[in-house]
PDB file of C-alpha atoms and ligand atoms in Angstrom:
ATOM      1  CA  UNK A  11      11.955 -29.834  -0.271  1.00 91.00           C
ATOM      2  CA  UNK A  12       8.618 -29.373  -1.973  1.00 98.00           C
ATOM      3  CA  UNK A  13      10.006 -27.240  -4.819  1.00 98.00           C
ATOM      4  CA  UNK A  14      13.307 -28.985  -5.501  1.00 98.00           C
ATOM      5  CA  UNK A  15      14.759 -28.124  -8.947  1.00 97.00           C
ATOM      6  CA  UNK A  16      12.087 -25.511  -9.636  1.00 98.00           C
ATOM      7  CA  UNK A  17      12.594 -21.934 -10.732  1.00 99.00           C
ATOM      8  CA  UNK A  18       9.996 -19.431  -9.503  1.00 99.00           C
ATOM      9  CA  UNK A  19       9.430 -15.846 -10.624  1.00 99.00           C
ATOM     10  CA  UNK A  20       7.576 -13.846  -7.964  1.00 99.00           C
ATOM     11  CA  UNK A  21       6.326 -10.287  -8.566  1.00 99.00           C
ATOM     12  CA  UNK A  22       5.633  -7.914  -5.708  1.00 98.00           C
ATOM     13  CA  UNK A  23       8.548  -9.557  -3.923  1.00 98.00           C
ATOM     14  CA  UNK A  24       9.790  -6.483  -2.029  1.00 98.00           C
ATOM     15  CA  UNK A  25       7.376  -7.090   0.837  1.00 97.00           C
ATOM     16  CA  UNK A  26       4.233  -8.759   2.114  1.00 97.00           C
ATOM     17  CA  UNK A  27       3.099 -11.969   0.406  1.00 98.00           C
ATOM     18  CA  UNK A  28       5.803 -11.773  -2.274  1.00 98.00           C
ATOM     19  CA  UNK A  29       8.720 -11.577   0.151  1.00 98.00           C
ATOM     20  CA  UNK A  30       7.342 -14.323   2.408  1.00 98.00           C
ATOM     21  CA  UNK A  31       6.790 -16.509  -0.653  1.00 99.00           C
ATOM     22  CA  UNK A  32      10.336 -15.905  -1.892  1.00 99.00           C
ATOM     23  CA  UNK A  33      11.690 -16.979   1.494  1.00 98.00           C
ATOM     24  CA  UNK A  34       9.422 -20.021   1.788  1.00 98.00           C
ATOM     25  CA  UNK A  35       9.811 -21.211  -1.815  1.00 98.00           C
ATOM     26  CA  UNK A  36      13.598 -20.918  -1.493  1.00 98.00           C
ATOM     27  CA  UNK A  37      13.504 -22.840   1.773  1.00 98.00           C
ATOM     28  CA  UNK A  38      11.783 -25.600  -0.207  1.00 98.00           C
ATOM     29  CA  UNK A  39      14.484 -25.713  -2.856  1.00 98.00           C
ATOM     30  CA  UNK A  40      13.277 -23.266  -5.524  1.00 98.00           C
ATOM     31  CA  UNK A  41      15.550 -20.756  -7.191  1.00 98.00           C
ATOM     32  CA  UNK A  42      13.883 -17.357  -7.080  1.00 98.00           C
ATOM     33  CA  UNK A  43      13.679 -14.447  -9.484  1.00 99.00           C
ATOM     34  CA  UNK A  44      12.353 -11.799  -7.098  1.00 99.00           C
ATOM     35  CA  UNK A  45      10.708  -8.922  -8.972  1.00 99.00           C
ATOM     36  CA  UNK A  46       9.375  -5.579  -7.770  1.00 99.00           C
ATOM     37  CA  UNK A  47       9.160  -1.937  -8.783  1.00 98.00           C
ATOM     38  CA  UNK A  48      10.871  -1.185  -5.464  1.00 98.00           C
ATOM     39  CA  UNK A  49      14.525  -1.871  -6.307  1.00 98.00           C
ATOM     40  CA  UNK A  50      15.911  -1.552  -2.780  1.00 98.00           C
ATOM     41  CA  UNK A  51      13.146  -3.687  -1.328  1.00 98.00           C
ATOM     42  CA  UNK A  52      13.607  -6.513  -3.773  1.00 98.00           C
ATOM     43  CA  UNK A  53      17.393  -6.467  -3.319  1.00 98.00           C
ATOM     44  CA  UNK A  54      16.736  -6.838   0.395  1.00 98.00           C
ATOM     45  CA  UNK A  55      14.466  -9.821  -0.269  1.00 98.00           C
ATOM     46  CA  UNK A  56      17.157 -11.502  -2.377  1.00 98.00           C
ATOM     47  CA  UNK A  57      19.676 -10.850   0.404  1.00 98.00           C
ATOM     48  CA  UNK A  58      17.337 -12.346   2.999  1.00 98.00           C
ATOM     49  CA  UNK A  59      16.890 -15.462   0.857  1.00 98.00           C
ATOM     50  CA  UNK A  60      20.662 -15.791   0.480  1.00 98.00           C
ATOM     51  CA  UNK A  61      21.161 -15.274   4.220  1.00 98.00           C
ATOM     52  CA  UNK A  62      18.750 -18.148   4.857  1.00 98.00           C
ATOM     53  CA  UNK A  63      20.816 -20.382   2.546  1.00 98.00           C
ATOM     54  CA  UNK A  64      18.667 -20.046  -0.582  1.00 98.00           C
ATOM     55  CA  UNK A  65      19.282 -18.738  -4.072  1.00 98.00           C
ATOM     56  CA  UNK A  66      17.605 -15.598  -5.423  1.00 98.00           C
ATOM     57  CA  UNK A  67      18.232 -12.934  -8.008  1.00 98.00           C
ATOM     58  CA  UNK A  68      16.532  -9.538  -7.728  1.00 98.00           C
ATOM     59  CA  UNK A  69      15.062  -7.733 -10.731  1.00 98.00           C
ATOM     60  CA  UNK A  70      13.353  -4.369 -10.925  1.00 98.00           C
ATOM     61  CA  UNK A  71      10.262  -4.176 -13.101  1.00 99.00           C
ATOM     62  CA  UNK A  72       6.981  -2.325 -13.413  1.00 99.00           C
ATOM     63  CA  UNK A  73       4.485  -5.081 -14.162  1.00 99.00           C
ATOM     64  CA  UNK A  74       2.283  -2.585 -16.019  1.00 99.00           C
ATOM     65  CA  UNK A  75       5.009  -2.251 -18.692  1.00 98.00           C
ATOM     66  CA  UNK A  76       5.285  -4.904 -21.402  1.00 98.00           C
ATOM     67  CA  UNK A  77       9.038  -4.430 -21.896  1.00 98.00           C
ATOM     68  CA  UNK A  78       9.670  -4.892 -18.187  1.00 99.00           C
ATOM     69  CA  UNK A  79       7.622  -8.096 -18.089  1.00 99.00           C
ATOM     70  CA  UNK A  80       9.400  -9.504 -21.113  1.00 98.00           C
ATOM     71  CA  UNK A  81      12.743  -8.644 -19.518  1.00 98.00           C
ATOM     72  CA  UNK A  82      11.897 -10.200 -16.125  1.00 98.00           C
ATOM     73  CA  UNK A  83      11.010 -13.520 -17.735  1.00 99.00           C
ATOM     74  CA  UNK A  84      14.177 -13.417 -19.848  1.00 98.00           C
ATOM     75  CA  UNK A  85      16.168 -12.696 -16.683  1.00 98.00           C
ATOM     76  CA  UNK A  86      14.757 -15.785 -14.945  1.00 98.00           C
ATOM     77  CA  UNK A  87      15.683 -18.029 -17.867  1.00 98.00           C
ATOM     78  CA  UNK A  88      19.097 -16.394 -18.185  1.00 98.00           C
ATOM     79  CA  UNK A  89      19.868 -16.726 -14.460  1.00 98.00           C
ATOM     80  CA  UNK A  90      18.481 -20.210 -13.856  1.00 98.00           C
ATOM     81  CA  UNK A  91      17.961 -21.814 -17.288  1.00 98.00           C
ATOM     82  CA  UNK A  92      14.162 -22.158 -17.160  1.00 98.00           C
ATOM     83  CA  UNK A  93      10.914 -21.069 -15.516  1.00 99.00           C
ATOM     84  CA  UNK A  94       8.538 -23.453 -13.699  1.00 99.00           C
ATOM     85  CA  UNK A  95       6.458 -21.217 -11.434  1.00 99.00           C
ATOM     86  CA  UNK A  96       5.064 -17.777 -12.249  1.00 99.00           C
ATOM     87  CA  UNK A  97       3.561 -15.972  -9.260  1.00 99.00           C
ATOM     88  CA  UNK A  98       1.827 -12.803 -10.500  1.00 99.00           C
ATOM     89  CA  UNK A  99       1.423 -11.193  -7.113  1.00 98.00           C
ATOM     90  CA  UNK A 100       2.272  -7.472  -7.438  1.00 98.00           C
ATOM     91  CA  UNK A 101      -0.638  -5.175  -6.720  1.00 98.00           C
ATOM     92  CA  UNK A 102      -1.689  -1.822  -5.343  1.00 97.00           C
ATOM     93  CA  UNK A 103      -4.618  -0.505  -3.344  1.00 95.00           C
ATOM     94  CA  UNK A 104      -4.704   3.238  -3.904  1.00 96.00           C
ATOM     95  CA  UNK A 105      -5.740   5.256  -0.866  1.00 93.00           C
ATOM     96  CA  UNK A 106      -7.884   7.432  -3.166  1.00 97.00           C
ATOM     97  CA  UNK A 107      -9.750   4.386  -4.516  1.00 97.00           C
ATOM     98  CA  UNK A 108     -13.307   4.848  -3.296  1.00 96.00           C
ATOM     99  CA  UNK A 109     -16.833   4.492  -4.673  1.00 97.00           C
ATOM    100  CA  UNK A 110     -17.697   4.986  -8.346  1.00 97.00           C
ATOM    101  CA  UNK A 111     -18.585   8.653  -7.907  1.00 98.00           C
ATOM    102  CA  UNK A 112     -15.484   9.700  -5.990  1.00 98.00           C
ATOM    103  CA  UNK A 113     -12.831   7.595  -7.737  1.00 98.00           C
ATOM    104  CA  UNK A 114     -10.868   9.503 -10.380  1.00 98.00           C
ATOM    105  CA  UNK A 115     -10.084   8.077 -13.792  1.00 98.00           C
ATOM    106  CA  UNK A 116      -6.380   8.266 -12.930  1.00 98.00           C
ATOM    107  CA  UNK A 117      -6.826   6.007  -9.916  1.00 98.00           C
ATOM    108  CA  UNK A 118      -8.960   3.627 -11.986  1.00 98.00           C
ATOM    109  CA  UNK A 119      -6.432   3.462 -14.839  1.00 98.00           C
ATOM    110  CA  UNK A 120      -3.410   3.007 -12.580  1.00 98.00           C
ATOM    111  CA  UNK A 121      -5.071   0.276 -10.528  1.00 98.00           C
ATOM    112  CA  UNK A 122      -6.254  -1.640 -13.581  1.00 99.00           C
ATOM    113  CA  UNK A 123      -2.853  -1.237 -15.273  1.00 99.00           C
ATOM    114  CA  UNK A 124      -0.921  -2.758 -12.362  1.00 99.00           C
ATOM    115  CA  UNK A 125      -3.391  -5.223 -10.854  1.00 98.00           C
ATOM    116  CA  UNK A 126      -5.034  -6.544 -14.023  1.00 99.00           C
ATOM    117  CA  UNK A 127      -2.902  -5.717 -17.058  1.00 99.00           C
ATOM    118  CA  UNK A 128       0.161  -6.634 -14.979  1.00 99.00           C
ATOM    119  CA  UNK A 129      -1.148 -10.186 -14.598  1.00 99.00           C
ATOM    120  CA  UNK A 130      -1.980 -10.371 -18.307  1.00 99.00           C
ATOM    121  CA  UNK A 131       1.538  -9.215 -19.228  1.00 99.00           C
ATOM    122  CA  UNK A 132       3.109 -11.664 -16.780  1.00 99.00           C
ATOM    123  CA  UNK A 133       1.207 -14.454 -18.520  1.00 99.00           C
ATOM    124  CA  UNK A 134       1.835 -13.103 -22.019  1.00 98.00           C
ATOM    125  CA  UNK A 135       5.584 -13.373 -21.558  1.00 98.00           C
ATOM    126  CA  UNK A 136       5.673 -16.072 -18.879  1.00 99.00           C
ATOM    127  CA  UNK A 137       3.595 -18.746 -20.628  1.00 99.00           C
ATOM    128  CA  UNK A 138       6.057 -19.249 -23.511  1.00 98.00           C
ATOM    129  CA  UNK A 139       8.809 -19.745 -20.914  1.00 99.00           C
ATOM    130  CA  UNK A 140       6.713 -22.273 -18.982  1.00 98.00           C
ATOM    131  CA  UNK A 141       6.065 -24.124 -22.247  1.00 98.00           C
ATOM    132  CA  UNK A 142       9.804 -24.212 -22.941  1.00 98.00           C
ATOM    133  CA  UNK A 143      10.202 -25.873 -19.512  1.00 98.00           C
ATOM    134  CA  UNK A 144       7.544 -28.476 -20.351  1.00 98.00           C
ATOM    135  CA  UNK A 145       4.767 -26.867 -18.292  1.00 98.00           C
ATOM    136  CA  UNK A 146       4.397 -25.267 -14.900  1.00 98.00           C
ATOM    137  CA  UNK A 147       2.223 -23.479 -12.379  1.00 99.00           C
ATOM    138  CA  UNK A 148       0.863 -19.933 -12.525  1.00 99.00           C
ATOM    139  CA  UNK A 149      -0.535 -18.328  -9.387  1.00 99.00           C
ATOM    140  CA  UNK A 150      -2.363 -15.014  -9.753  1.00 99.00           C
ATOM    141  CA  UNK A 151      -3.106 -13.068  -6.597  1.00 98.00           C
ATOM    142  CA  UNK A 152      -6.737 -11.961  -6.631  1.00 98.00           C
ATOM    143  CA  UNK A 153      -8.604 -11.194  -3.398  1.00 98.00           C
ATOM    144  CA  UNK A 154     -11.686 -12.081  -1.421  1.00 96.00           C
ATOM    145  CA  UNK A 155     -13.196  -8.881  -2.867  1.00 96.00           C
ATOM    146  CA  UNK A 156     -13.319 -10.700  -6.209  1.00 97.00           C
ATOM    147  CA  UNK A 157     -15.913 -12.929  -4.546  1.00 95.00           C
ATOM    148  CA  UNK A 158     -17.798 -10.453  -2.347  1.00 91.00           C
ATOM    149  CA  UNK A 159     -18.612  -6.773  -2.354  1.00 87.00           C
ATOM    150  CA  UNK A 160     -16.930  -4.796   0.414  1.00 79.00           C
ATOM    151  CA  UNK A 161     -18.781  -1.798   1.804  1.00 73.00           C
ATOM    152  CA  UNK A 162     -15.553   0.090   2.482  1.00 82.00           C
ATOM    153  CA  UNK A 163     -15.428   0.979  -1.198  1.00 91.00           C
ATOM    154  CA  UNK A 164     -12.450   0.413  -3.470  1.00 95.00           C
ATOM    155  CA  UNK A 165     -14.138   0.160  -6.839  1.00 97.00           C
ATOM    156  CA  UNK A 166     -11.057   0.006  -9.059  1.00 98.00           C
ATOM    157  CA  UNK A 167      -9.312  -2.543  -6.841  1.00 98.00           C
ATOM    158  CA  UNK A 168     -12.382  -4.777  -6.647  1.00 97.00           C
ATOM    159  CA  UNK A 169     -12.912  -4.625 -10.413  1.00 98.00           C
ATOM    160  CA  UNK A 170      -9.248  -5.424 -11.052  1.00 98.00           C
ATOM    161  CA  UNK A 171      -9.348  -8.480  -8.799  1.00 98.00           C
ATOM    162  CA  UNK A 172     -12.591  -9.701 -10.389  1.00 98.00           C
ATOM    163  CA  UNK A 173     -10.780  -9.519 -13.713  1.00 98.00           C
ATOM    164  CA  UNK A 174      -7.821 -11.460 -12.340  1.00 98.00           C
ATOM    165  CA  UNK A 175     -10.138 -14.216 -11.158  1.00 98.00           C
ATOM    166  CA  UNK A 176     -12.029 -14.616 -14.430  1.00 98.00           C
ATOM    167  CA  UNK A 177      -8.832 -14.345 -16.486  1.00 98.00           C
ATOM    168  CA  UNK A 178      -7.351 -17.100 -14.322  1.00 98.00           C
ATOM    169  CA  UNK A 179     -10.242 -19.456 -15.109  1.00 98.00           C
ATOM    170  CA  UNK A 180      -9.869 -18.930 -18.840  1.00 98.00           C
ATOM    171  CA  UNK A 181      -6.097 -19.355 -18.736  1.00 98.00           C
ATOM    172  CA  UNK A 182      -6.556 -22.591 -16.787  1.00 98.00           C
ATOM    173  CA  UNK A 183      -8.944 -24.019 -19.366  1.00 98.00           C
ATOM    174  CA  UNK A 184      -6.924 -22.913 -22.386  1.00 98.00           C
ATOM    175  CA  UNK A 185      -3.569 -24.172 -21.132  1.00 98.00           C
ATOM    176  CA  UNK A 186      -4.602 -27.326 -19.229  1.00 98.00           C
ATOM    177  CA  UNK A 187      -3.493 -29.707 -22.000  1.00 98.00           C
ATOM    178  CA  UNK A 188      -0.132 -27.948 -22.155  1.00 98.00           C
ATOM    179  CA  UNK A 189       0.649 -28.979 -18.604  1.00 98.00           C
ATOM    180  CA  UNK A 190       0.228 -25.455 -17.297  1.00 98.00           C
ATOM    181  CA  UNK A 191      -1.940 -25.031 -14.223  1.00 98.00           C
ATOM    182  CA  UNK A 192      -3.351 -21.617 -13.372  1.00 99.00           C
ATOM    183  CA  UNK A 193      -4.917 -20.796 -10.022  1.00 99.00           C
ATOM    184  CA  UNK A 194      -6.014 -17.616  -8.300  1.00 98.00           C
ATOM    185  CA  UNK A 195      -5.030 -17.035  -4.708  1.00 98.00           C
ATOM    186  CA  UNK A 196      -7.824 -15.133  -2.942  1.00 98.00           C
ATOM    187  CA  UNK A 197      -6.442 -13.786   0.333  1.00 98.00           C
ATOM    188  CA  UNK A 198      -8.709 -12.380   2.997  1.00 96.00           C
ATOM    189  CA  UNK A 199      -7.812  -9.136   4.756  1.00 93.00           C
ATOM    190  CA  UNK A 200      -4.145  -9.242   5.728  1.00 95.00           C
ATOM    191  CA  UNK A 201      -1.975  -7.451   8.183  1.00 92.00           C
ATOM    192  CA  UNK A 202       0.298  -6.153   5.435  1.00 87.00           C
ATOM    193  CA  UNK A 203       1.207  -2.575   4.648  1.00 84.00           C
ATOM    194  CA  UNK A 204      -1.143  -2.560   1.647  1.00 81.00           C
ATOM    195  CA  UNK A 205      -4.322  -3.012   3.684  1.00 86.00           C
ATOM    196  CA  UNK A 206      -3.274  -1.336   6.929  1.00 88.00           C
ATOM    197  CA  UNK A 207      -2.560   1.880   4.983  1.00 85.00           C
ATOM    198  CA  UNK A 208      -6.039   1.665   3.430  1.00 81.00           C
ATOM    199  CA  UNK A 209      -7.906   0.847   6.665  1.00 86.00           C
ATOM    200  CA  UNK A 210      -6.248   3.779   8.346  1.00 87.00           C
ATOM    201  CA  UNK A 211      -8.573   4.271  11.302  1.00 89.00           C
ATOM    202  CA  UNK A 212      -9.443   1.916  14.127  1.00 90.00           C
ATOM    203  CA  UNK A 213     -13.088   2.173  13.072  1.00 88.00           C
ATOM    204  CA  UNK A 214     -12.332   0.965   9.525  1.00 85.00           C
ATOM    205  CA  UNK A 215     -10.211  -1.891  10.882  1.00 88.00           C
ATOM    206  CA  UNK A 216     -12.953  -2.974  13.280  1.00 88.00           C
ATOM    207  CA  UNK A 217     -15.567  -2.764  10.533  1.00 83.00           C
ATOM    208  CA  UNK A 218     -13.655  -5.378   8.587  1.00 82.00           C
ATOM    209  CA  UNK A 219     -12.537  -7.452  11.562  1.00 89.00           C
ATOM    210  CA  UNK A 220     -16.080  -7.963  12.794  1.00 87.00           C
ATOM    211  CA  UNK A 221     -16.820 -10.247   9.822  1.00 83.00           C
ATOM    212  CA  UNK A 222     -13.725 -12.426   9.999  1.00 91.00           C
ATOM    213  CA  UNK A 223     -14.615 -15.605  11.878  1.00 93.00           C
ATOM    214  CA  UNK A 224     -10.950 -16.134  12.725  1.00 94.00           C
ATOM    215  CA  UNK A 225     -11.122 -12.823  14.619  1.00 93.00           C
ATOM    216  CA  UNK A 226      -7.894 -11.435  13.219  1.00 96.00           C
ATOM    217  CA  UNK A 227      -6.238 -10.281  10.018  1.00 96.00           C
ATOM    218  CA  UNK A 228      -4.272 -12.903   8.078  1.00 97.00           C
ATOM    219  CA  UNK A 229      -0.509 -12.975   7.754  1.00 98.00           C
ATOM    220  CA  UNK A 230       1.515 -12.755   4.556  1.00 98.00           C
ATOM    221  CA  UNK A 231       3.260 -15.957   5.597  1.00 98.00           C
ATOM    222  CA  UNK A 232      -0.095 -17.765   5.677  1.00 98.00           C
ATOM    223  CA  UNK A 233      -0.634 -16.766   2.025  1.00 98.00           C
ATOM    224  CA  UNK A 234       2.864 -17.984   1.162  1.00 98.00           C
ATOM    225  CA  UNK A 235       2.014 -21.404   2.630  1.00 98.00           C
ATOM    226  CA  UNK A 236      -1.016 -21.640   0.336  1.00 98.00           C
ATOM    227  CA  UNK A 237       0.997 -20.446  -2.665  1.00 99.00           C
ATOM    228  CA  UNK A 238       3.625 -23.105  -1.891  1.00 98.00           C
ATOM    229  CA  UNK A 239       0.990 -25.810  -2.326  1.00 98.00           C
ATOM    230  CA  UNK A 240      -0.208 -24.295  -5.608  1.00 98.00           C
ATOM    231  CA  UNK A 241       3.362 -23.951  -6.867  1.00 98.00           C
ATOM    232  CA  UNK A 242       4.328 -27.519  -6.008  1.00 98.00           C
ATOM    233  CA  UNK A 243       3.472 -30.780  -7.755  1.00 98.00           C
ATOM    234  CA  UNK A 244       1.288 -31.647  -4.745  1.00 98.00           C
ATOM    235  CA  UNK A 245      -1.421 -29.610  -6.472  1.00 98.00           C
ATOM    236  CA  UNK A 246      -0.962 -31.394  -9.827  1.00 98.00           C
ATOM    237  CA  UNK A 247      -4.744 -31.830 -10.307  1.00 98.00           C
ATOM    238  CA  UNK A 248      -5.667 -28.347  -9.088  1.00 98.00           C
ATOM    239  CA  UNK A 249      -6.301 -25.774 -11.802  1.00 98.00           C
ATOM    240  CA  UNK A 250      -8.734 -22.916 -12.411  1.00 98.00           C
ATOM    241  CA  UNK A 251      -9.578 -22.594  -8.739  1.00 98.00           C
ATOM    242  CA  UNK A 252     -10.248 -19.586  -6.576  1.00 97.00           C
ATOM    243  CA  UNK A 253      -8.033 -20.717  -3.740  1.00 98.00           C
ATOM    244  CA  UNK A 254      -9.511 -18.803  -0.818  1.00 98.00           C
ATOM    245  CA  UNK A 255      -7.418 -18.229   2.296  1.00 98.00           C
ATOM    246  CA  UNK A 256      -9.482 -15.789   4.273  1.00 97.00           C
ATOM    247  CA  UNK A 257     -10.060 -16.756   7.911  1.00 96.00           C
ATOM    248  CA  UNK A 258     -13.633 -17.664   6.939  1.00 94.00           C
ATOM    249  CA  UNK A 259     -14.811 -14.231   5.795  1.00 93.00           C
ATOM    250  CA  UNK A 260     -16.441 -15.492   2.594  1.00 92.00           C
ATOM    251  CA  UNK A 261     -18.282 -18.222   4.490  1.00 91.00           C
ATOM    252  CA  UNK A 262     -19.613 -15.808   7.083  1.00 87.00           C
ATOM    253  CA  UNK A 263     -20.533 -12.849   4.976  1.00 66.00           C
ATOM    254  CA  UNK A 264     -23.270 -10.559   6.169  1.00 52.00           C
ATOM    255  CA  UNK A 265     -26.945 -10.857   6.604  1.00 50.00           C
ATOM    256  CA  UNK A 266     -28.713  -7.803   5.129  1.00 46.00           C
ATOM    257  CA  UNK A 267     -29.068  -6.111   8.544  1.00 51.00           C
ATOM    258  CA  UNK A 268     -25.363  -6.341   9.346  1.00 53.00           C
ATOM    259  CA  UNK A 269     -22.908  -3.626   8.494  1.00 53.00           C
ATOM    260  CA  UNK A 270     -20.870  -5.004   5.571  1.00 55.00           C
ATOM    261  CA  UNK A 271     -17.102  -5.261   5.925  1.00 56.00           C
TER     262      UNK A 271
HETATM  263  P1  LIG B  25       2.460  -5.267  -0.306  1.00 83.44           P
HETATM  264  O1  LIG B  25       2.130  -3.839  -0.550  1.00 83.44           O
HETATM  265  O2  LIG B  25       3.308  -5.642   0.844  1.00 83.44           O
HETATM  266  O3  LIG B  25       3.091  -5.926  -1.620  1.00 83.44           O
HETATM  267  C1  LIG B  25       2.794  -5.503  -2.924  1.00 83.44           C
HETATM  268  C2  LIG B  25       4.111  -5.347  -3.680  1.00 83.44           C
HETATM  269  O4  LIG B  25       3.821  -5.038  -5.057  1.00 83.44           O
HETATM  270  C3  LIG B  25       4.972  -4.209  -3.131  1.00 83.44           C
HETATM  271  O5  LIG B  25       6.269  -4.678  -2.847  1.00 83.44           O
HETATM  272  C4  LIG B  25       4.997  -3.193  -4.275  1.00 83.44           C
HETATM  273  O6  LIG B  25       6.205  -2.456  -4.366  1.00 83.44           O
HETATM  274  C5  LIG B  25       4.783  -4.091  -5.484  1.00 83.44           C
HETATM  275  N1  LIG B  25       4.301  -3.349  -6.634  1.00 83.44           N
HETATM  276  C6  LIG B  25       3.364  -2.373  -6.648  1.00 83.44           C
HETATM  277  N2  LIG B  25       3.223  -1.904  -7.894  1.00 83.44           N
HETATM  278  C7  LIG B  25       4.079  -2.595  -8.683  1.00 83.44           C
HETATM  279  C8  LIG B  25       4.384  -2.559 -10.073  1.00 83.44           C
HETATM  280  N3  LIG B  25       3.776  -1.700 -10.898  1.00 83.44           N
HETATM  281  N4  LIG B  25       5.313  -3.413 -10.562  1.00 83.44           N
HETATM  282  C9  LIG B  25       5.949  -4.279  -9.724  1.00 83.44           C
HETATM  283  N5  LIG B  25       5.713  -4.346  -8.414  1.00 83.44           N
HETATM  284  C10 LIG B  25       4.771  -3.515  -7.896  1.00 83.44           C
HETATM  285  O7  LIG B  25       1.039  -5.991  -0.167  1.00 83.44           O
HETATM  286  P2  LIG B  25       0.587  -7.521  -0.115  1.00 83.44           P
HETATM  287  O8  LIG B  25      -0.557  -7.580   0.808  1.00 83.44           O
HETATM  288  O9  LIG B  25       1.722  -8.443   0.050  1.00 83.44           O
HETATM  289  O10 LIG B  25      -0.010  -7.647  -1.602  1.00 83.44           O
HETATM  290  C11 LIG B  25       0.327  -8.679  -2.492  1.00 83.44           C
HETATM  291  C12 LIG B  25      -0.882  -8.998  -3.317  1.00 83.44           C
HETATM  292  O11 LIG B  25      -1.926  -9.490  -2.457  1.00 83.44           O
HETATM  293  C13 LIG B  25      -1.482  -7.808  -4.069  1.00 83.44           C
HETATM  294  O12 LIG B  25      -1.857  -8.213  -5.366  1.00 83.44           O
HETATM  295  C14 LIG B  25      -2.704  -7.487  -3.242  1.00 83.44           C
HETATM  296  O13 LIG B  25      -3.699  -6.845  -4.004  1.00 83.44           O
HETATM  297  C15 LIG B  25      -3.133  -8.857  -2.796  1.00 83.44           C
HETATM  298  N6  LIG B  25      -4.038  -8.897  -1.645  1.00 83.44           N
HETATM  299  C16 LIG B  25      -3.722  -8.300  -0.472  1.00 83.44           C
HETATM  300  C17 LIG B  25      -4.620  -8.335   0.573  1.00 83.44           C
HETATM  301  C18 LIG B  25      -4.340  -7.649   1.878  1.00 83.44           C
HETATM  302  O14 LIG B  25      -5.237  -7.569   2.710  1.00 83.44           O
HETATM  303  N7  LIG B  25      -3.124  -7.166   2.107  1.00 83.44           N
HETATM  304  C19 LIG B  25      -5.831  -9.016   0.451  1.00 83.44           C
HETATM  305  C20 LIG B  25      -6.135  -9.636  -0.740  1.00 83.44           C
HETATM  306  C21 LIG B  25      -5.212  -9.567  -1.788  1.00 83.44           C
END
């Protein structure tokens, strides 16, 4: 029970990393406020947690909307009395996100609103709740593309994740003396719907796979395991990090002659 007596709010909890984290955190004793824009999906996550013997409440929210973020935090405190762990994990990768010339302003604005402003709003309303609980852990999902350029272009996504990473560092420094830790989770390429929809041809998949030393895409569950460590008191001295869980891709990245991922 690595999260006994903790309350965790997880965004993007209708699938992928968020759902696996809800299940794993609950298995380790946390009470879960599972949040997503996909109402049916997040209800299903809460039901799966309950079926496995855990406790979860589902809430629908668009993390790009301030009112929704304020309400999701209030819901966690109302349901469980406090908030200890804030996992800002919701994100999108728009299939029309491309290079700077081809990407429309709409795609740029939407991606930044959800992936970057969504994390800011989660913190804006979540930090006061963590302070009321005496401190806590914030995990912001960034990406390996915050650390490296990817040649399959996704300019808005990459910029949003770079912002998440630098925002995480500043939050960590500012709130360290308030007993709030803030870490970025930087997943490598995962076998979740988000990436598989984007790498929609075998050629695109292979182009990315060729640079992953592990030789395969990662699993959402493997990200949940890393998030569990960051959420728990085992990581009490870990803050401001770019916690990279990527099958080695950042260590192995391209020589100039290689095709980039
Ligand atoms: P996913 O698509 O399974 O999960 C993302 C969830 O976010 C979905 O349930 C979706 O409904 C939700 N969401 C989207 N917009 C939202 C909004 N406005 N408000 C609330 N919820 C919203 O994908 P995933 O791979 O589990 O992604 C989780 C996080 O991991 C994302 O931030 C993603 O950018 C990041 N990530 C993914 C990969 C990858 O390869 N899949 C790699 C690095 C980082």
